């Protein structure tokens, strides 16, 4: 993606680099660290951030997440380059529920919404995955509720498009992916 760079190496095969740093004009995406726990806790417990993700994480699951998030491969803390403050996260995991494809998830502090940080960070990760994945592997996906117009707009903006629609947890979902044709993207 324009304006971003990756420091780290793709080791070949069907995997992606487990660590590294992605940089954009305003952001640095680095591996999540233990000292990021306060921001992650806010992301997991904020009702507005979690509106389309099943609501705030309950206390028991929250403690497990707090213990296990740091140092996981391909879990990036999104930091503002100028001051290093953590403003969100972008993560990639193999999605067993979707045929083992790379599923991207992301969340940002509400005070950072509407400033283009999501587009910049998510776009950098999309570019990194598509550059690192062996051609013609287009297994990058992101799933969001159909009602989550902001997230859908972001996914459209970074070049992903609608590939599937389904119902999960009682709500209509939209699966976005790379390298697809034929289905119209966009909310609605």
mmCIF file of N, CA, C and O in Angstrom, residues 5 8 10 30 36 41 44 56 58 72 88 92 107 110 113 117 120 133 172-173 176 181 183:
data_model
loop_
_atom_site.group_PDB
_atom_site.id
_atom_site.type_symbol
_atom_site.label_atom_id
_atom_site.label_comp_id
_atom_site.label_asym_id
_atom_site.label_seq_id
_atom_site.Cartn_x
_atom_site.Cartn_y
_atom_site.Cartn_z
ATOM 1 N N UNK A 5 5.753 0.786 4.881
ATOM 2 C CA UNK A 5 6.902 -0.077 4.680
ATOM 3 C C UNK A 5 6.875 -1.155 5.742
ATOM 4 O O UNK A 5 6.258 -1.004 6.787
ATOM 5 N N UNK A 8 11.096 -6.702 8.202
ATOM 6 C CA UNK A 8 10.925 -8.096 8.584
ATOM 7 C C UNK A 8 10.983 -8.891 7.297
ATOM 8 O O UNK A 8 10.990 -8.319 6.216
ATOM 9 N N UNK A 10 9.596 -12.271 4.886
ATOM 10 C CA UNK A 10 8.685 -13.370 4.628
ATOM 11 C C UNK A 10 9.527 -14.603 4.378
ATOM 12 O O UNK A 10 10.422 -14.591 3.551
ATOM 13 N N UNK A 30 3.552 -2.492 15.674
ATOM 14 C CA UNK A 30 4.580 -3.364 16.245
ATOM 15 C C UNK A 30 3.901 -4.464 17.035
ATOM 16 O O UNK A 30 2.711 -4.396 17.341
ATOM 17 N N UNK A 36 1.062 -2.817 26.948
ATOM 18 C CA UNK A 36 -0.087 -2.307 26.182
ATOM 19 C C UNK A 36 -1.412 -2.735 26.810
ATOM 20 O O UNK A 36 -2.477 -2.396 26.297
ATOM 21 N N UNK A 41 -7.351 -3.593 27.263
ATOM 22 C CA UNK A 41 -8.473 -3.761 28.185
ATOM 23 C C UNK A 41 -9.585 -2.781 27.837
ATOM 24 O O UNK A 41 -10.771 -3.149 27.818
ATOM 25 N N UNK A 44 -11.382 -4.096 24.777
ATOM 26 C CA UNK A 44 -12.196 -5.280 25.057
ATOM 27 C C UNK A 44 -13.428 -4.982 25.905
ATOM 28 O O UNK A 44 -14.361 -5.768 25.922
ATOM 29 N N UNK A 56 -19.101 -6.030 25.447
ATOM 30 C CA UNK A 56 -17.867 -6.081 26.238
ATOM 31 C C UNK A 56 -17.534 -7.511 26.685
ATOM 32 O O UNK A 56 -18.425 -8.311 26.947
ATOM 33 N N UNK A 58 -16.567 -10.428 29.077
ATOM 34 C CA UNK A 58 -16.857 -10.650 30.496
ATOM 35 C C UNK A 58 -15.560 -10.811 31.295
ATOM 36 O O UNK A 58 -14.494 -11.061 30.742
ATOM 37 N N UNK A 72 1.981 -12.508 21.007
ATOM 38 C CA UNK A 72 1.416 -13.443 20.036
ATOM 39 C C UNK A 72 1.833 -13.023 18.630
ATOM 40 O O UNK A 72 1.845 -11.835 18.313
ATOM 41 N N UNK A 88 -4.803 1.356 19.036
ATOM 42 C CA UNK A 88 -5.628 0.266 18.549
ATOM 43 C C UNK A 88 -4.808 -0.974 18.275
ATOM 44 O O UNK A 88 -3.631 -1.052 18.646
ATOM 45 N N UNK A 92 -3.891 -10.792 12.799
ATOM 46 C CA UNK A 92 -4.125 -11.828 11.795
ATOM 47 C C UNK A 92 -4.057 -13.179 12.472
ATOM 48 O O UNK A 92 -3.131 -13.441 13.239
ATOM 49 N N UNK A 107 -9.428 -3.113 15.961
ATOM 50 C CA UNK A 107 -10.246 -2.206 16.764
ATOM 51 C C UNK A 107 -9.378 -1.025 17.173
ATOM 52 O O UNK A 107 -8.154 -1.146 17.305
ATOM 53 N N UNK A 110 -12.182 4.767 20.635
ATOM 54 C CA UNK A 110 -13.222 5.604 20.025
ATOM 55 C C UNK A 110 -12.746 7.033 19.779
ATOM 56 O O UNK A 110 -13.151 7.647 18.796
ATOM 57 N N UNK A 113 -11.400 7.409 16.272
ATOM 58 C CA UNK A 113 -12.245 7.151 15.112
ATOM 59 C C UNK A 113 -12.364 8.418 14.264
ATOM 60 O O UNK A 113 -12.316 9.538 14.770
ATOM 61 N N UNK A 117 -6.903 6.701 10.910
ATOM 62 C CA UNK A 117 -5.946 5.753 11.465
ATOM 63 C C UNK A 117 -6.279 4.321 11.048
ATOM 64 O O UNK A 117 -5.386 3.530 10.750
ATOM 65 N N UNK A 120 -5.280 3.695 7.472
ATOM 66 C CA UNK A 120 -3.816 3.643 7.361
ATOM 67 C C UNK A 120 -3.255 2.326 7.910
ATOM 68 O O UNK A 120 -2.436 1.668 7.265
ATOM 69 N N UNK A 133 2.174 -12.978 0.810
ATOM 70 C CA UNK A 133 1.536 -14.252 0.469
ATOM 71 C C UNK A 133 1.957 -14.700 -0.919
ATOM 72 O O UNK A 133 2.055 -13.888 -1.833
ATOM 73 N N UNK A 172 -26.757 -10.961 10.588
ATOM 74 C CA UNK A 172 -26.189 -11.070 9.238
ATOM 75 C C UNK A 172 -24.741 -10.586 9.226
ATOM 76 O O UNK A 172 -24.424 -9.528 9.774
ATOM 77 N N UNK A 173 -23.862 -11.382 8.620
ATOM 78 C CA UNK A 173 -22.437 -11.092 8.542
ATOM 79 C C UNK A 173 -22.024 -10.929 7.085
ATOM 80 O O UNK A 173 -22.661 -11.483 6.188
ATOM 81 N N UNK A 176 -15.380 -10.246 3.807
ATOM 82 C CA UNK A 176 -14.628 -9.514 2.789
ATOM 83 C C UNK A 176 -13.361 -10.293 2.491
ATOM 84 O O UNK A 176 -12.830 -10.977 3.356
ATOM 85 N N UNK A 181 -13.863 -11.095 -7.491
ATOM 86 C CA UNK A 181 -14.612 -10.393 -8.518
ATOM 87 C C UNK A 181 -16.050 -10.841 -8.467
ATOM 88 O O UNK A 181 -16.370 -11.885 -7.899
ATOM 89 N N UNK A 183 -18.949 -9.811 -6.995
ATOM 90 C CA UNK A 183 -19.918 -9.345 -6.011
ATOM 91 C C UNK A 183 -19.690 -7.862 -5.751
ATOM 92 O O UNK A 183 -18.564 -7.414 -5.638
#
